[in-house]
PDB file of C-alpha atoms in Angstrom:
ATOM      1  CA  UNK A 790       0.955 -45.799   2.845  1.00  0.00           C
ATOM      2  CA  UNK A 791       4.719 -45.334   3.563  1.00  0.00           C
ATOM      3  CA  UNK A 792       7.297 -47.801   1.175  1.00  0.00           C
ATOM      4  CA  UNK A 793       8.927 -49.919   3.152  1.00  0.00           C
ATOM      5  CA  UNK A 794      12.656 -50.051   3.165  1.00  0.00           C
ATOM      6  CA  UNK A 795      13.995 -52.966   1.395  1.00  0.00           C
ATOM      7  CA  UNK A 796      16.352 -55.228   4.246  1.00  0.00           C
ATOM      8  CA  UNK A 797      19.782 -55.471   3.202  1.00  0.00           C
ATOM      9  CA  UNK A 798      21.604 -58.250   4.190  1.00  0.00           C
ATOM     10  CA  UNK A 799      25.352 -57.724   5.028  1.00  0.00           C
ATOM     11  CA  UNK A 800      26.201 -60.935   2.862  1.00  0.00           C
ATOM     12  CA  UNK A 801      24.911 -59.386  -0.460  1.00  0.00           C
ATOM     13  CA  UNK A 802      27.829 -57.579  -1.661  1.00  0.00           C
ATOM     14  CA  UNK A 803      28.181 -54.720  -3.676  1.00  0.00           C
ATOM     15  CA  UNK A 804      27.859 -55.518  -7.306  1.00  0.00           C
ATOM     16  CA  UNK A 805      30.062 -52.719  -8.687  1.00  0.00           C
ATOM     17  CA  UNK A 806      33.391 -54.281  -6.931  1.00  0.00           C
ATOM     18  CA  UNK A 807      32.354 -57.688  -9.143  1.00  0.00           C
ATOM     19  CA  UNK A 808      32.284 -55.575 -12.215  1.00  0.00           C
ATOM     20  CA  UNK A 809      35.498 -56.529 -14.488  1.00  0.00           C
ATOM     21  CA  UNK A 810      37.418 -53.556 -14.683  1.00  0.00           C
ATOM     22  CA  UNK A 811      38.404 -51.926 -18.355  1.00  0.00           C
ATOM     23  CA  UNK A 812      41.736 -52.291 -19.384  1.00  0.00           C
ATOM     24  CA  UNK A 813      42.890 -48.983 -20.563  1.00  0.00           C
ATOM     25  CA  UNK A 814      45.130 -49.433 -23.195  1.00  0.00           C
ATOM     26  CA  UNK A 815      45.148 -46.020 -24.698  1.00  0.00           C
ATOM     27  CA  UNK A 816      48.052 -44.552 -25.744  1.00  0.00           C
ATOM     28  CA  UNK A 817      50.115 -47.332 -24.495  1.00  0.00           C
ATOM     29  CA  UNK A 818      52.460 -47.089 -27.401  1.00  0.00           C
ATOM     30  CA  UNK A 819      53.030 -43.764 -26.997  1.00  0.00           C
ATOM     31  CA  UNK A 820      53.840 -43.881 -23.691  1.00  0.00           C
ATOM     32  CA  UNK A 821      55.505 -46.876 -24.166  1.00  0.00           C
ATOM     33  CA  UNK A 822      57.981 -45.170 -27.099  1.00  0.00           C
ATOM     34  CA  UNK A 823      58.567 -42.179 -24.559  1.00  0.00           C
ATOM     35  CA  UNK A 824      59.515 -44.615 -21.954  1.00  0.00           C
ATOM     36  CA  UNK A 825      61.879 -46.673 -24.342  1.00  0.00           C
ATOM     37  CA  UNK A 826      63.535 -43.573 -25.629  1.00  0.00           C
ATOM     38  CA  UNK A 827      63.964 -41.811 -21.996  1.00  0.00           C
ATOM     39  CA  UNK A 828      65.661 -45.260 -20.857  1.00  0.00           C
ATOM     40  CA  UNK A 829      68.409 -44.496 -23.893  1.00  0.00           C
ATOM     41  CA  UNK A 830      69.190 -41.651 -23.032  1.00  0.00           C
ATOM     42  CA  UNK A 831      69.502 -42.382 -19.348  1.00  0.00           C
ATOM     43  CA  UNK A 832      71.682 -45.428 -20.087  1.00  0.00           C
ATOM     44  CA  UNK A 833      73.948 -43.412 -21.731  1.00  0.00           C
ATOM     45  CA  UNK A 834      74.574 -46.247 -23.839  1.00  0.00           C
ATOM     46  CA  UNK A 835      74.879 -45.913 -27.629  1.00  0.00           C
ATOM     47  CA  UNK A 836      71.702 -47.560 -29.443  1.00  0.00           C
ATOM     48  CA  UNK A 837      74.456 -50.331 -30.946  1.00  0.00           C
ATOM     49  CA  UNK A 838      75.649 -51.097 -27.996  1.00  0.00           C
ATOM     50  CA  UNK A 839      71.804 -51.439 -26.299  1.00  0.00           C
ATOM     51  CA  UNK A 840      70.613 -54.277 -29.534  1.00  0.00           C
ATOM     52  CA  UNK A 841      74.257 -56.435 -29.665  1.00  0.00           C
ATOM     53  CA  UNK A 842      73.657 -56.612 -25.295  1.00  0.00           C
ATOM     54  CA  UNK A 843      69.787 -57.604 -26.376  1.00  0.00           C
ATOM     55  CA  UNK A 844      70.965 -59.839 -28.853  1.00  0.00           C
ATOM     56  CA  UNK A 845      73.438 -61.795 -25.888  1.00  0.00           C
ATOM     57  CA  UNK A 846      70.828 -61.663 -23.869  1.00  0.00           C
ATOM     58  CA  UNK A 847      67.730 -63.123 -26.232  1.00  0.00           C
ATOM     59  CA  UNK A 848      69.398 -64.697 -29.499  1.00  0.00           C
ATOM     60  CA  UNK A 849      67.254 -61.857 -31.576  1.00  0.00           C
ATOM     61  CA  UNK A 850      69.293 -59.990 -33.704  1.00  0.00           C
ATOM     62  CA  UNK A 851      68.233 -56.629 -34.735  1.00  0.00           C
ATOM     63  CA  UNK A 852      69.650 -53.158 -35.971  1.00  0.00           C
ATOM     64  CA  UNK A 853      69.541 -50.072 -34.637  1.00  0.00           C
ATOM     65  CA  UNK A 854      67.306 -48.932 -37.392  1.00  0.00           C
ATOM     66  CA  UNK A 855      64.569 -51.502 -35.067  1.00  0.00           C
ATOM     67  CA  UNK A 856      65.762 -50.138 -32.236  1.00  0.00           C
ATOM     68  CA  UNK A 857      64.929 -46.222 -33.848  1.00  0.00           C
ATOM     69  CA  UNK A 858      61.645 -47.663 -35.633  1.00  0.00           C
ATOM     70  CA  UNK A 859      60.296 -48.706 -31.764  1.00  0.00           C
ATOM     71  CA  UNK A 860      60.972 -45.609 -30.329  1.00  0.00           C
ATOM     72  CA  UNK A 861      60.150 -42.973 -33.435  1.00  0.00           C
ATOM     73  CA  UNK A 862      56.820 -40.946 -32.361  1.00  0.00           C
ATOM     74  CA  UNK A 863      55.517 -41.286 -36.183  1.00  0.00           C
ATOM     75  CA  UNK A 864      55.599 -45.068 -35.852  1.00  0.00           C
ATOM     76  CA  UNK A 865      52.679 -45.444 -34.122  1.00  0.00           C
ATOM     77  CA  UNK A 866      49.371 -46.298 -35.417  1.00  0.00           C
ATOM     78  CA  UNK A 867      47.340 -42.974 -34.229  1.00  0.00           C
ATOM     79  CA  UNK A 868      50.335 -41.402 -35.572  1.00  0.00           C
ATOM     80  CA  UNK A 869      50.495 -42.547 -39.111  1.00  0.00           C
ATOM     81  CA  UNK A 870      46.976 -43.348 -39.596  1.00  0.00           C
ATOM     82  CA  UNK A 871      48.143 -46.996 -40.531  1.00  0.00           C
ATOM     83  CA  UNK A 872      45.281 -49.353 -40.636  1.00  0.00           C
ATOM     84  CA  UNK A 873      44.863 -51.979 -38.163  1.00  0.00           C
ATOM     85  CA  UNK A 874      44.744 -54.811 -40.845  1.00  0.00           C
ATOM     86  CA  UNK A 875      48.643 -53.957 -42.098  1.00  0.00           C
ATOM     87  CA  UNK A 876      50.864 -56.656 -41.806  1.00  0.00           C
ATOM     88  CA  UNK A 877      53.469 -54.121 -40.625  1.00  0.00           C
ATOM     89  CA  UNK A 878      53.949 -53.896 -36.816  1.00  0.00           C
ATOM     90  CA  UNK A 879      56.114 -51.180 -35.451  1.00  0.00           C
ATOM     91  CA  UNK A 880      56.211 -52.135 -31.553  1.00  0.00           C
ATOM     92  CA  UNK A 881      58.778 -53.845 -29.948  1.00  0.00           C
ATOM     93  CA  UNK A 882      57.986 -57.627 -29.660  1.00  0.00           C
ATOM     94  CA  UNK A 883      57.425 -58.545 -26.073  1.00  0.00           C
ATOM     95  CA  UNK A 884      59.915 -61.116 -26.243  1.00  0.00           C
ATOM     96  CA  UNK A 885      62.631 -58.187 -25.935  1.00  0.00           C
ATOM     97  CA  UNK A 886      60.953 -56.083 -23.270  1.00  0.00           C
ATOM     98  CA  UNK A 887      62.670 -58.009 -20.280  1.00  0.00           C
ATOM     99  CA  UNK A 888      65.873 -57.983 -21.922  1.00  0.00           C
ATOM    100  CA  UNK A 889      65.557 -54.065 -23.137  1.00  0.00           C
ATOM    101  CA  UNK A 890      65.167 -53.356 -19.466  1.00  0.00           C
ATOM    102  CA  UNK A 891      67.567 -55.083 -18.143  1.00  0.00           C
ATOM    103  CA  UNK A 892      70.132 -53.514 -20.734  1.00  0.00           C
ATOM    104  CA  UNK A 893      69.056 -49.950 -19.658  1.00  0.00           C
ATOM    105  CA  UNK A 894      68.646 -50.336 -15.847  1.00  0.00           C
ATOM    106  CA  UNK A 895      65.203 -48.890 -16.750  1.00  0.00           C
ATOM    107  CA  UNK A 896      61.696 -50.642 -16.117  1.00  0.00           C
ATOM    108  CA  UNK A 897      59.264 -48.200 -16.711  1.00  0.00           C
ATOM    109  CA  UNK A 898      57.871 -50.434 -19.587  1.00  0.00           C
ATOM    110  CA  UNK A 899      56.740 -52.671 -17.341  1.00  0.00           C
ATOM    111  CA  UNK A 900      55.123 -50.644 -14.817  1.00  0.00           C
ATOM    112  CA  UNK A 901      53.456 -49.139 -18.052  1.00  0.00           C
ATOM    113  CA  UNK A 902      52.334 -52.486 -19.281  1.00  0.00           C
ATOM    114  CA  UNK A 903      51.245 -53.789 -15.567  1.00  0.00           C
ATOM    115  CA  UNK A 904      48.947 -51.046 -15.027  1.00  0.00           C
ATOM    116  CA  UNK A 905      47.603 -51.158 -18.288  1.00  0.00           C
ATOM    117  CA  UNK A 906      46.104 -54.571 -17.811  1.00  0.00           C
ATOM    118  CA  UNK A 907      45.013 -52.873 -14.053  1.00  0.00           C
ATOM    119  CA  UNK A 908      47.630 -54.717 -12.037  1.00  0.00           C
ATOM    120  CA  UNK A 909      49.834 -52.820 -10.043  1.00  0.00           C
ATOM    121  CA  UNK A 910      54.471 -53.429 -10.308  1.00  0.00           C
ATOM    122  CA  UNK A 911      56.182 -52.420  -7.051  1.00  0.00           C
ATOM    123  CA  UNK A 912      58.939 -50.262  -6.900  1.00  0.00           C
ATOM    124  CA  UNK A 913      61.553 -49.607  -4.588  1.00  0.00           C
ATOM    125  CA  UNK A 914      60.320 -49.239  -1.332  1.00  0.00           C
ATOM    126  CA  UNK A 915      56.788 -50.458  -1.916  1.00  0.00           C
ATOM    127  CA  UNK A 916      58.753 -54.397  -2.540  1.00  0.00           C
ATOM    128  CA  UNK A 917      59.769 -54.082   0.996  1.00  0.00           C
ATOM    129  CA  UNK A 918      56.305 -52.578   2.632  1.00  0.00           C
ATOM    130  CA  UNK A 919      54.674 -55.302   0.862  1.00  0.00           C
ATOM    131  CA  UNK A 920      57.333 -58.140   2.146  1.00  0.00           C
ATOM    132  CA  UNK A 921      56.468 -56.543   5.501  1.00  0.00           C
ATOM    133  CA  UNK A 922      52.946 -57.151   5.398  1.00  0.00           C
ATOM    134  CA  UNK A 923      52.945 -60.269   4.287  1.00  0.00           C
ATOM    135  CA  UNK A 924      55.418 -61.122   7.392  1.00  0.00           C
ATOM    136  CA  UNK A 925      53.149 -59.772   9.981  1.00  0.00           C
ATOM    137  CA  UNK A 926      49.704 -61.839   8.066  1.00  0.00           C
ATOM    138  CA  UNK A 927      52.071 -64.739   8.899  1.00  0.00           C
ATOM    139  CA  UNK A 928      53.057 -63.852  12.077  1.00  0.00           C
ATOM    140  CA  UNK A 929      49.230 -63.529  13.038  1.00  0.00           C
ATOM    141  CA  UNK A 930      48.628 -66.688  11.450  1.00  0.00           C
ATOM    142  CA  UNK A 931      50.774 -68.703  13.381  1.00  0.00           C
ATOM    143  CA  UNK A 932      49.934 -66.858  16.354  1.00  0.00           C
ATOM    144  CA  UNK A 933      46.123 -67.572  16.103  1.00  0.00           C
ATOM    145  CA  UNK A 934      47.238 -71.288  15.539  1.00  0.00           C
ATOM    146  CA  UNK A 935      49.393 -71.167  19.006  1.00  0.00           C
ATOM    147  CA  UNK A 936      46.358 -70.131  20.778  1.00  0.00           C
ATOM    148  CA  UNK A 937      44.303 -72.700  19.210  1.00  0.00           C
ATOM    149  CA  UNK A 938      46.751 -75.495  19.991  1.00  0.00           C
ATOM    150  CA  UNK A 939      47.322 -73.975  23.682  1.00  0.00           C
ATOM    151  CA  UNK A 940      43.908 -73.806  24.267  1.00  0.00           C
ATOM    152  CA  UNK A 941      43.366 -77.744  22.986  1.00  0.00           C
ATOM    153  CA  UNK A 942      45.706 -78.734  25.324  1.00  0.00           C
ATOM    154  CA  UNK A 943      44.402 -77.163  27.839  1.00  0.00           C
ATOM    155  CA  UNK A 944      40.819 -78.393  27.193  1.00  0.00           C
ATOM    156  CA  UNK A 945      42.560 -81.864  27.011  1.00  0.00           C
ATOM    157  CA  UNK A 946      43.243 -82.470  30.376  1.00  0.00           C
TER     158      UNK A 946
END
């Protein structure tokens, strides 16, 4: 006897694009700690100057030795072999993210962050290919609604 083929019904799905997907936060503070330091140094701004613009900007007031601690390599927990019940955190709170970037004219922290947690921050000229799409969704929208209201008046007489 031959097996028969089990009938697949379009409507099923595929259960693999239901999964959740992992966030991958590995060596996210790494990368985030290159990506800090690379944005001082582009700047071109002196590390003082960077934390009393953040403190304008948020009300936090910290030193450049915070400003050094976020961005030293041995500061991070791999690092250092610092255990993850210390009451010592060596990050930069998030609080001062928006602010840091904003300061440097760099945002690489957040694209970091974004596709960490799978989710994807535009740049550039993606901003305006996306605007463009969603344009021309609307534009078939309210086309499709024209032909719909065309073709009930038409019916309607």
């Amino acid at each position: 006897m031959s097996k028969r083929k089990p009938v697949i019904d379009e409507r099923q799905g595929v259960l693999d694009f239901m999964k959740p997907q992992k966030v991958d936060t590995h060596g996210l503070g790494i990368r985030i700690r290159q990506a800090m330091s690379e944005a001082i140094r582009k700047s071109g701004m002196d590390r003082k100057d960077i934390c009393t613009e953040i403190y304008k900007r948020t009300g936090l007031d910290f030193t450049k030795a915070s400003l050094d601690e976020w961005t030293a390599e041995c500061r991070d927990r791999s690092c250092c072999n610092v255990s993850e019940d210390t009451k010592r955190s060596w990050g930069i709170p998030g609080e001062v993210i928006p602010a840091f970037c904003d300061v440097t004219g760099d945002y690489e922290i957040l694209y970091l962050i974004s596709g960490a947690a799978n989710h994807k921050a535009m740049r550039g000229k993606e901003v305006v290919h996306a605007k463009i799409g969603q344009l021309k969704e609307k534009i078939t929208r309210d086309q499709q609604e024209l032909k719909e209201l065309e073709k009930a008046l038409l019916e309607g007489k």
